[in-house]
Amino acid sequence: MQPMWIVVGFVAIIALSLVVAPRRATVEGFFRGSNATGGAPMLWTLVLSQVTTWIFARSLMNAAILGYFYGIAGTLAYAAYYGSFLTGCFVIMRLRDTDAMSVQDWLSARFGATGTVAYNVVIGLRLLSEVFANLIVVGLIFGAVLPETNGIATAAVVVVAVIGLAYSAWGGLSAALRTDVAQMIVFLVVFGLAFGALVLSPDFDLGAVLTAEGTSGAYNGWVLLVVAALQVFSYPVHDPVMMDRGFLADKSTTRASFIHAFWISAVLIIAFGMFGIQAALVGADYEGQLIGTWSTMFPNWIFAALMLSLLVSAVSTLDSALSSASRLCVEEFKILPRTLTGGRIAMVVFMAAGTGLTLWGNQSLFDAVAVSGTASMFLTPVLIGGLVMGRQIPVWSFMVAYVAAILGAVMYFARASDWAAAILPEGHKYEQLLVICVVVLVVGSVAVAAGARKSNV
């Protein structure tokens, strides 16, 4: 009965998404999220959309997995990435003060095509990672709940990809905003029931959870927390889903939406991480990204609620990633016409590529976050020097910071290879990631400081 209820619940969520998607698509709605009357989205539409696109399936699983291995330190480390709402809001307000309507606008004015192309390549890879990482979770869930059905994981990935593409391509960003609200409400109800059952269970001890060190000890969780602190300034700026939502409404509405999204997201991530911590405390064996572990720990209805929470978050992220991908290709790269057809072609390409990567194979779920987060770190010295301090930064300084960040991301991704292992210090992969982040920041900061001069503006 358990698999049937998960499937039925998921079908109902998809049906709800199709019902609330706009019936009529416009170009401005598709690319800018305008409502039926041409107005900007309201505060809580932005808040719920921000939360549901950042509380996505990969993030929930990461929080739980890090909690399982590193206790509360691991969960807090992942929650620290949600400080991105605060740093992202700061950057967006500064950009809007310069009358820029996107990160690309600001980069183009200072570094020309070099700056925008370099940045767009990074966010293109970020969007691809969001598509395939959430589809991975869909495959993991269906593979775990229907293990006796051959090919079910592949079939689930393909079906979700096609359905997600269908309603995303119909309405673009306006569809993503409307469905995000409905999906977030469903998520809060379903996850709230599961979390309530967790904290009321006889073997749950809040004190033990808040002091837990996980199955591998807390040390590497604290190392990862330092990594998050180093990446949290640049991390939101390379996420087009967040950045796109920073230019849809007036400044006061935008600022309030980011602040509310921060505390809601942080609370939800920590709460979901507690399911991983609890699994470690009760001595459960690690199986299948914790999905198999939870199936043996909790009553059927709680397990089903957890799986539905993950599926809702996966679908809600896919449509937002695709709408940002269409804007990237049409409005920034300008390789497709600014029409509904142009936007839809971009969505098809990104969904096909993301699905292909999912079916081809993948690294661990956190690796996608670590790699893209490291690649984005060239933005930290550039934004602090140029946007915050108002200095003029030469293109060569920008490119030194950029190349250092890309090389750092490549090195972390290839850390198991002989050439990378010969360069990196021995230690846990998070210790290696910390060293890479420090080097990337130092190189970028020195390059920017060496080339920066006072602005004449």
Short mmCIF file of C-alpha atoms in Angstrom, two decimals:
data_model
loop_
_atom_site.label_atom_id
_atom_site.label_comp_id
_atom_site.label_asym_id
_atom_site.label_seq_id
_atom_site.Cartn_x
_atom_site.Cartn_y
_atom_site.Cartn_z
CA MET A 1 0.00 0.00 0.00
CA GLN A 2 2.87 2.38 0.78
CA PRO A 3 4.18 2.69 -2.81
CA MET A 4 0.64 3.14 -4.09
CA TRP A 5 -0.02 6.10 -1.78
CA ILE A 6 3.28 7.72 -2.76
CA VAL A 7 2.45 7.36 -6.45
CA VAL A 8 -1.14 8.57 -5.96
CA GLY A 9 0.05 11.55 -3.92
CA PHE A 10 2.63 12.46 -6.52
CA VAL A 11 0.11 12.26 -9.35
CA ALA A 12 -2.20 14.54 -7.35
CA ILE A 13 0.63 17.06 -6.91
CA ILE A 14 1.36 17.05 -10.65
CA ALA A 15 -2.35 17.51 -11.38
CA LEU A 16 -2.52 20.45 -8.95
CA SER A 17 0.49 22.04 -10.65
CA LEU A 18 -1.19 21.76 -14.05
CA VAL A 19 -4.42 23.24 -12.68
CA VAL A 20 -2.81 26.34 -11.14
CA ALA A 21 -0.49 27.01 -14.10
CA PRO A 22 -1.69 30.03 -16.12
CA ARG A 23 -4.07 29.27 -18.98
CA ARG A 24 -2.67 31.99 -21.21
CA ALA A 25 1.02 32.69 -21.71
CA THR A 26 2.52 36.08 -22.58
CA VAL A 27 6.09 36.98 -23.41
CA GLU A 28 6.43 39.26 -20.36
CA GLY A 29 4.90 36.62 -18.11
CA PHE A 30 7.16 33.94 -19.57
CA PHE A 31 10.43 35.83 -19.04
CA ARG A 32 9.61 38.36 -16.30
CA GLY A 33 6.93 36.62 -14.23
CA SER A 34 4.27 39.30 -14.76
CA ASN A 35 0.77 38.25 -13.67
CA ALA A 36 -2.34 38.24 -15.86
CA THR A 37 -2.77 42.02 -15.47
CA GLY A 38 0.91 42.75 -16.11
CA GLY A 39 1.71 43.47 -12.45
CA ALA A 40 4.65 42.30 -10.34
CA PRO A 41 4.28 39.28 -8.04
CA MET A 42 3.09 39.93 -4.47
CA LEU A 43 5.24 39.52 -1.35
CA TRP A 44 4.18 36.03 -0.30
CA THR A 45 4.23 34.76 -3.85
CA LEU A 46 7.90 35.74 -3.94
CA VAL A 47 8.59 34.33 -0.47
CA LEU A 48 7.03 30.93 -1.13
CA SER A 49 8.62 30.76 -4.57
CA GLN A 50 12.05 31.58 -3.13
CA VAL A 51 11.70 28.98 -0.40
CA THR A 52 10.40 26.15 -2.55
CA THR A 53 13.04 26.68 -5.23
CA TRP A 54 15.83 26.58 -2.65
CA ILE A 55 14.35 23.87 -0.42
CA PHE A 56 14.73 21.48 -3.31
CA ALA A 57 15.08 17.71 -3.20
CA ARG A 58 18.86 17.68 -3.42
CA SER A 59 19.13 20.15 -0.54
CA LEU A 60 16.81 18.19 1.69
CA MET A 61 18.74 15.00 1.07
CA ASN A 62 22.06 16.78 1.59
CA ALA A 63 20.92 18.18 4.94
CA ALA A 64 19.77 14.76 6.10
CA ILE A 65 22.88 12.93 4.85
CA LEU A 66 25.24 15.46 6.43
CA GLY A 67 23.23 15.19 9.66
CA TYR A 68 23.58 11.41 9.59
CA PHE A 69 27.35 11.46 9.16
CA TYR A 70 28.33 14.64 11.06
CA GLY A 71 25.45 15.31 13.43
CA ILE A 72 24.18 18.80 14.11
CA ALA A 73 27.44 20.27 12.72
CA GLY A 74 26.69 18.77 9.29
CA THR A 75 23.12 20.04 9.24
CA LEU A 76 24.15 23.52 10.40
CA ALA A 77 26.86 23.59 7.72
CA TYR A 78 24.28 23.02 5.03
CA ALA A 79 21.83 25.44 6.63
CA ALA A 80 24.58 28.08 6.49
CA TYR A 81 24.25 28.12 2.71
CA TYR A 82 20.78 29.61 3.25
CA GLY A 83 22.47 32.72 4.55
CA SER A 84 22.65 33.24 0.79
CA PHE A 85 19.23 34.89 1.03
CA LEU A 86 20.78 37.65 3.13
CA THR A 87 23.97 38.06 1.11
CA GLY A 88 22.00 37.73 -2.12
CA CYS A 89 19.59 40.44 -0.98
CA PHE A 90 22.53 42.70 -0.15
CA VAL A 91 24.04 42.23 -3.61
CA ILE A 92 20.70 42.73 -5.36
CA MET A 93 19.98 45.97 -3.51
CA ARG A 94 23.45 47.27 -4.43
CA LEU A 95 22.92 46.27 -8.06
CA ARG A 96 19.55 48.00 -8.17
CA ASP A 97 21.10 51.14 -6.70
CA THR A 98 23.30 51.24 -9.82
CA ASP A 99 20.18 50.80 -12.00
CA ALA A 100 21.37 47.38 -13.15
CA MET A 101 18.51 44.98 -13.94
CA SER A 102 20.62 41.84 -13.58
CA VAL A 103 24.08 40.66 -12.58
CA GLN A 104 24.90 40.53 -16.29
CA ASP A 105 24.04 44.22 -16.67
CA TRP A 106 26.57 45.17 -14.01
CA LEU A 107 29.26 42.85 -15.35
CA SER A 108 28.74 44.02 -18.91
CA ALA A 109 29.15 47.67 -17.93
CA ARG A 110 32.49 46.93 -16.27
CA PHE A 111 34.00 43.96 -18.09
CA GLY A 112 32.16 43.87 -21.41
CA ALA A 113 31.41 40.59 -23.14
CA THR A 114 34.26 38.87 -21.26
CA GLY A 115 32.51 39.34 -17.94
CA THR A 116 29.04 38.30 -19.07
CA VAL A 117 30.14 35.26 -21.06
CA ALA A 118 32.33 33.99 -18.22
CA TYR A 119 29.47 34.47 -15.74
CA ASN A 120 26.85 32.94 -18.03
CA VAL A 121 28.92 29.80 -18.50
CA VAL A 122 29.01 29.27 -14.73
CA ILE A 123 25.28 29.81 -14.24
CA GLY A 124 24.49 27.60 -17.23
CA LEU A 125 26.35 24.77 -15.50
CA ARG A 126 24.54 25.63 -12.26
CA LEU A 127 21.14 25.29 -13.96
CA LEU A 128 22.11 21.95 -15.48
CA SER A 129 23.18 20.70 -12.05
CA GLU A 130 19.81 21.71 -10.59
CA VAL A 131 17.94 19.78 -13.27
CA PHE A 132 19.88 16.54 -13.04
CA ALA A 133 20.38 16.55 -9.26
CA ASN A 134 16.63 16.82 -8.61
CA LEU A 135 15.87 14.16 -11.20
CA ILE A 136 18.42 11.95 -9.43
CA VAL A 137 16.36 12.17 -6.24
CA VAL A 138 13.19 11.25 -8.15
CA GLY A 139 14.95 8.14 -9.46
CA LEU A 140 16.27 7.25 -6.00
CA ILE A 141 12.82 7.51 -4.45
CA PHE A 142 11.00 5.38 -6.99
CA GLY A 143 13.85 2.89 -7.08
CA ALA A 144 13.59 2.55 -3.29
CA VAL A 145 9.79 2.29 -2.96
CA LEU A 146 9.35 -0.05 -5.97
CA PRO A 147 12.58 -2.09 -5.95
CA GLU A 148 10.96 -5.12 -7.57
CA THR A 149 9.94 -3.15 -10.67
CA ASN A 150 12.69 -3.24 -13.27
CA GLY A 151 13.57 0.12 -14.78
CA ILE A 152 11.21 2.07 -12.50
CA ALA A 153 13.86 4.66 -11.57
CA THR A 154 14.61 5.44 -15.22
CA ALA A 155 10.93 5.54 -16.11
CA ALA A 156 10.18 7.89 -13.20
CA VAL A 157 12.98 10.26 -14.22
CA VAL A 158 11.73 10.41 -17.81
CA VAL A 159 8.06 10.87 -16.83
CA VAL A 160 8.82 13.65 -14.33
CA ALA A 161 11.11 15.34 -16.84
CA VAL A 162 8.41 15.31 -19.53
CA ILE A 163 5.62 16.50 -17.22
CA GLY A 164 7.80 19.18 -15.62
CA LEU A 165 8.83 20.39 -19.05
CA ALA A 166 5.21 20.45 -20.26
CA TYR A 167 3.80 22.92 -17.76
CA SER A 168 7.06 24.90 -17.47
CA ALA A 169 7.15 25.44 -21.23
CA TRP A 170 3.53 26.57 -21.24
CA GLY A 171 3.86 29.53 -18.88
CA GLY A 172 7.57 30.10 -18.15
CA LEU A 173 8.36 32.16 -15.05
CA SER A 174 4.72 33.11 -14.43
CA ALA A 175 3.85 29.40 -14.33
CA ALA A 176 6.80 28.69 -12.01
CA LEU A 177 5.69 31.41 -9.56
CA ARG A 178 2.09 30.20 -9.43
CA THR A 179 2.91 26.52 -9.12
CA ASP A 180 5.64 27.25 -6.54
CA VAL A 181 3.02 28.71 -4.19
CA ALA A 182 0.72 25.68 -4.49
CA GLN A 183 3.60 23.22 -4.22
CA MET A 184 5.05 24.98 -1.17
CA ILE A 185 1.73 24.86 0.66
CA VAL A 186 1.49 21.12 -0.04
CA PHE A 187 5.10 20.66 1.09
CA LEU A 188 4.53 22.51 4.37
CA VAL A 189 1.46 20.40 5.20
CA VAL A 190 3.01 17.06 4.29
CA PHE A 191 6.40 17.72 5.86
CA GLY A 192 4.79 19.31 8.92
CA LEU A 193 2.91 16.07 9.59
CA ALA A 194 6.08 14.00 9.22
CA PHE A 195 8.14 16.31 11.43
CA GLY A 196 5.43 16.41 14.10
CA ALA A 197 5.43 12.64 14.20
CA LEU A 198 9.23 12.61 14.53
CA VAL A 199 9.43 14.97 17.52
CA LEU A 200 6.49 13.22 19.26
CA SER A 201 7.94 9.74 18.84
CA PRO A 202 9.06 8.07 22.10
CA ASP A 203 12.71 7.69 21.06
CA PHE A 204 13.17 11.34 19.98
CA ASP A 205 15.37 13.40 22.31
CA LEU A 206 15.85 17.03 21.24
CA GLY A 207 18.90 17.44 23.49
CA ALA A 208 20.57 14.41 21.92
CA VAL A 209 19.78 15.68 18.41
CA LEU A 210 21.21 19.14 19.10
CA THR A 211 24.46 17.69 20.46
CA ALA A 212 24.77 14.70 18.10
CA GLU A 213 28.09 14.11 16.37
CA GLY A 214 26.85 11.68 13.72
CA THR A 215 28.30 8.35 12.66
CA SER A 216 31.60 9.88 11.48
CA GLY A 217 32.15 12.53 14.16
CA ALA A 218 31.41 16.23 14.02
CA TYR A 219 34.84 17.52 12.92
CA ASN A 220 34.28 17.48 9.16
CA GLY A 221 30.86 19.01 9.66
CA TRP A 222 32.50 22.03 11.29
CA VAL A 223 35.05 22.14 8.44
CA LEU A 224 32.16 22.26 5.99
CA LEU A 225 30.59 25.08 8.00
CA VAL A 226 33.74 27.15 7.43
CA VAL A 227 33.56 26.32 3.71
CA ALA A 228 29.94 27.52 3.63
CA ALA A 229 30.96 30.76 5.35
CA LEU A 230 33.60 31.36 2.66
CA GLN A 231 31.18 30.61 -0.19
CA VAL A 232 28.01 32.26 1.10
CA PHE A 233 28.72 35.70 -0.35
CA SER A 234 29.24 34.54 -3.93
CA TYR A 235 26.98 31.46 -3.84
CA PRO A 236 23.63 33.24 -4.37
CA VAL A 237 24.99 35.43 -7.16
CA HIS A 238 25.66 32.42 -9.37
CA ASP A 239 22.15 31.09 -8.80
CA PRO A 240 19.95 32.63 -11.52
CA VAL A 241 16.76 31.36 -9.90
CA MET A 242 17.40 33.57 -6.85
CA MET A 243 18.84 36.48 -8.82
CA ASP A 244 15.93 36.52 -11.29
CA ARG A 245 13.47 36.92 -8.41
CA GLY A 246 15.41 39.88 -7.09
CA PHE A 247 14.32 42.13 -9.96
CA LEU A 248 10.61 41.35 -10.27
CA ALA A 249 9.07 43.60 -7.59
CA ASP A 250 9.83 46.93 -5.89
CA LYS A 251 12.79 47.14 -3.51
CA SER A 252 10.86 46.98 -0.23
CA THR A 253 8.87 43.92 -1.34
CA THR A 254 12.01 42.25 -2.65
CA ARG A 255 13.96 42.91 0.57
CA ALA A 256 11.14 41.57 2.75
CA SER A 257 10.76 38.47 0.58
CA PHE A 258 14.45 37.58 0.95
CA ILE A 259 14.42 38.04 4.73
CA HIS A 260 11.34 35.84 5.17
CA ALA A 261 12.73 33.25 2.75
CA PHE A 262 15.95 33.08 4.80
CA TRP A 263 14.43 32.18 8.15
CA ILE A 264 11.78 29.85 6.72
CA SER A 265 14.33 27.97 4.61
CA ALA A 266 16.85 27.68 7.45
CA VAL A 267 14.23 26.28 9.80
CA LEU A 268 13.05 23.73 7.22
CA ILE A 269 16.57 22.60 6.34
CA ILE A 270 17.48 22.08 10.00
CA ALA A 271 14.20 20.27 10.61
CA PHE A 272 14.78 17.92 7.69
CA GLY A 273 18.36 17.37 8.80
CA MET A 274 17.00 16.07 12.09
CA PHE A 275 15.64 13.02 10.25
CA GLY A 276 19.20 12.14 9.27
CA ILE A 277 20.52 12.85 12.78
CA GLN A 278 17.79 10.68 14.30
CA ALA A 279 18.72 7.81 11.97
CA ALA A 280 22.31 7.96 13.27
CA LEU A 281 21.19 8.17 16.91
CA VAL A 282 19.06 5.03 16.69
CA GLY A 283 21.91 3.16 15.00
CA ALA A 284 20.24 2.69 11.63
CA ASP A 285 22.46 1.53 8.77
CA TYR A 286 23.01 3.92 5.86
CA GLU A 287 21.11 2.70 2.81
CA GLY A 288 20.41 4.42 -0.50
CA GLN A 289 20.91 8.10 0.37
CA LEU A 290 18.96 7.40 3.62
CA ILE A 291 15.76 6.49 1.75
CA GLY A 292 16.18 2.80 2.52
CA THR A 293 17.13 3.68 6.10
CA TRP A 294 13.96 5.71 6.67
CA SER A 295 11.76 2.96 5.21
CA THR A 296 12.81 0.70 8.09
CA MET A 297 12.77 3.41 10.80
CA PHE A 298 9.36 5.04 10.43
CA PRO A 299 5.74 3.96 10.08
CA ASN A 300 4.55 3.72 6.50
CA TRP A 301 2.64 7.01 6.51
CA ILE A 302 5.62 9.00 7.83
CA PHE A 303 7.92 7.47 5.22
CA ALA A 304 5.36 8.25 2.52
CA ALA A 305 5.11 11.86 3.75
CA LEU A 306 8.90 12.24 3.60
CA MET A 307 9.02 10.86 0.06
CA LEU A 308 6.20 13.16 -1.07
CA SER A 309 8.04 16.13 0.49
CA LEU A 310 11.09 15.29 -1.59
CA LEU A 311 9.07 14.80 -4.76
CA VAL A 312 7.24 18.11 -4.33
CA SER A 313 10.53 19.95 -3.85
CA ALA A 314 12.02 18.26 -6.92
CA VAL A 315 9.18 19.29 -9.21
CA SER A 316 9.06 22.84 -7.83
CA THR A 317 12.74 23.36 -8.59
CA LEU A 318 12.61 21.96 -12.10
CA ASP A 319 10.16 24.55 -13.42
CA SER A 320 12.09 27.44 -11.88
CA ALA A 321 15.40 26.15 -13.24
CA LEU A 322 13.90 25.84 -16.71
CA SER A 323 12.41 29.35 -16.62
CA SER A 324 15.83 30.75 -15.65
CA ALA A 325 17.44 28.69 -18.41
CA SER A 326 15.09 30.20 -20.99
CA ARG A 327 15.90 33.71 -19.78
CA LEU A 328 19.63 32.94 -19.87
CA CYS A 329 19.52 31.76 -23.48
CA VAL A 330 17.10 34.42 -24.74
CA GLU A 331 17.83 37.60 -22.78
CA GLU A 332 21.49 37.15 -21.84
CA PHE A 333 23.17 34.95 -24.47
CA LYS A 334 20.64 36.17 -27.09
CA ILE A 335 21.02 32.96 -29.04
CA LEU A 336 17.24 32.51 -29.37
CA PRO A 337 14.49 35.02 -30.17
CA ARG A 338 12.56 36.67 -27.32
CA THR A 339 9.40 34.77 -28.09
CA LEU A 340 7.47 31.96 -26.42
CA THR A 341 8.95 29.56 -28.97
CA GLY A 342 12.49 30.73 -28.25
CA GLY A 343 12.03 30.28 -24.51
CA ARG A 344 10.50 26.85 -24.95
CA ILE A 345 13.34 25.65 -27.16
CA ALA A 346 15.81 26.62 -24.41
CA MET A 347 13.77 24.67 -21.85
CA VAL A 348 13.72 21.56 -24.04
CA VAL A 349 17.50 21.68 -24.49
CA PHE A 350 18.23 22.09 -20.76
CA MET A 351 15.75 19.40 -19.71
CA ALA A 352 17.12 16.97 -22.31
CA ALA A 353 20.70 17.65 -21.21
CA GLY A 354 19.83 17.36 -17.51
CA THR A 355 17.91 14.13 -18.04
CA GLY A 356 20.78 12.72 -20.07
CA LEU A 357 23.25 13.50 -17.28
CA THR A 358 20.94 11.87 -14.75
CA LEU A 359 20.64 8.65 -16.73
CA TRP A 360 24.36 8.63 -17.58
CA GLY A 361 25.57 8.74 -13.96
CA ASN A 362 26.45 11.19 -11.21
CA GLN A 363 28.70 12.16 -8.34
CA SER A 364 27.42 12.37 -4.78
CA LEU A 365 24.63 14.88 -4.23
CA PHE A 366 26.79 17.34 -2.31
CA ASP A 367 29.48 17.38 -4.99
CA ALA A 368 27.25 19.44 -7.31
CA VAL A 369 26.90 22.08 -4.57
CA ALA A 370 30.61 22.09 -3.74
CA VAL A 371 31.74 22.28 -7.36
CA SER A 372 29.36 25.07 -8.40
CA GLY A 373 29.91 26.92 -5.13
CA THR A 374 33.68 26.87 -5.70
CA ALA A 375 33.31 28.01 -9.31
CA SER A 376 31.26 30.99 -8.14
CA MET A 377 33.93 32.26 -5.75
CA PHE A 378 35.54 34.53 -8.35
CA LEU A 379 32.56 36.81 -7.71
CA THR A 380 33.49 37.51 -4.08
CA PRO A 381 36.57 39.73 -4.64
CA VAL A 382 35.06 41.21 -7.82
CA LEU A 383 31.81 42.24 -6.12
CA ILE A 384 33.45 43.44 -2.92
CA GLY A 385 35.99 45.50 -4.84
CA GLY A 386 33.72 46.78 -7.60
CA LEU A 387 30.20 46.84 -6.17
CA VAL A 388 30.79 47.44 -2.46
CA MET A 389 33.98 49.54 -2.52
CA GLY A 390 33.28 51.22 -5.86
CA ARG A 391 36.69 50.48 -7.36
CA GLN A 392 37.41 50.06 -11.05
CA ILE A 393 38.67 46.55 -11.69
CA PRO A 394 40.52 45.67 -14.91
CA VAL A 395 39.46 42.72 -17.04
CA TRP A 396 42.73 40.91 -16.33
CA SER A 397 42.01 40.95 -12.58
CA PHE A 398 38.52 39.60 -13.23
CA MET A 399 39.91 36.79 -15.40
CA VAL A 400 42.61 35.80 -12.90
CA ALA A 401 39.92 35.45 -10.20
CA TYR A 402 37.67 33.58 -12.64
CA VAL A 403 40.32 31.11 -13.81
CA ALA A 404 41.40 30.44 -10.22
CA ALA A 405 37.82 29.60 -9.25
CA ILE A 406 37.23 27.35 -12.25
CA LEU A 407 40.49 25.50 -11.66
CA GLY A 408 39.54 25.10 -7.99
CA ALA A 409 36.17 23.61 -8.96
CA VAL A 410 37.81 21.25 -11.46
CA MET A 411 40.37 20.16 -8.88
CA TYR A 412 37.71 19.34 -6.30
CA PHE A 413 35.65 17.43 -8.86
CA ALA A 414 38.73 15.46 -9.99
CA ARG A 415 40.25 15.08 -6.52
CA ALA A 416 40.47 11.29 -6.83
CA SER A 417 42.60 11.47 -9.99
CA ASP A 418 46.35 11.09 -9.79
CA TRP A 419 47.18 14.62 -10.93
CA ALA A 420 44.82 16.29 -8.44
CA ALA A 421 45.87 14.01 -5.59
CA ALA A 422 49.49 14.99 -6.21
CA ILE A 423 48.62 18.67 -5.70
CA LEU A 424 46.03 18.55 -2.93
CA PRO A 425 47.02 17.94 0.70
CA GLU A 426 46.11 14.61 2.21
CA GLY A 427 42.93 14.62 4.24
CA HIS A 428 39.19 14.34 4.08
CA LYS A 429 37.53 15.76 0.97
CA TYR A 430 36.01 18.64 2.97
CA GLU A 431 39.44 19.57 4.32
CA GLN A 432 40.68 19.58 0.74
CA LEU A 433 37.69 21.71 -0.29
CA LEU A 434 38.50 24.21 2.45
CA VAL A 435 42.09 24.53 1.23
CA ILE A 436 40.87 25.03 -2.35
CA CYS A 437 38.42 27.73 -1.28
CA VAL A 438 41.06 29.63 0.69
CA VAL A 439 43.51 29.53 -2.24
CA VAL A 440 40.82 30.65 -4.72
CA LEU A 441 39.86 33.59 -2.50
CA VAL A 442 43.47 34.63 -1.88
CA VAL A 443 44.41 34.52 -5.58
CA GLY A 444 41.28 36.39 -6.62
CA SER A 445 41.62 38.99 -3.88
CA VAL A 446 45.29 39.65 -4.67
CA ALA A 447 44.49 40.04 -8.39
CA VAL A 448 41.63 42.45 -7.69
CA ALA A 449 43.63 44.46 -5.14
CA ALA A 450 46.58 44.71 -7.52
CA GLY A 451 44.50 45.97 -10.41
CA ALA A 452 41.82 48.05 -8.64
CA ARG A 453 41.82 51.81 -8.77
CA LYS A 454 39.44 54.52 -7.66
CA SER A 455 36.33 54.92 -9.78
CA ASN A 456 35.77 58.21 -11.57
CA VAL A 457 32.02 57.74 -11.27
#
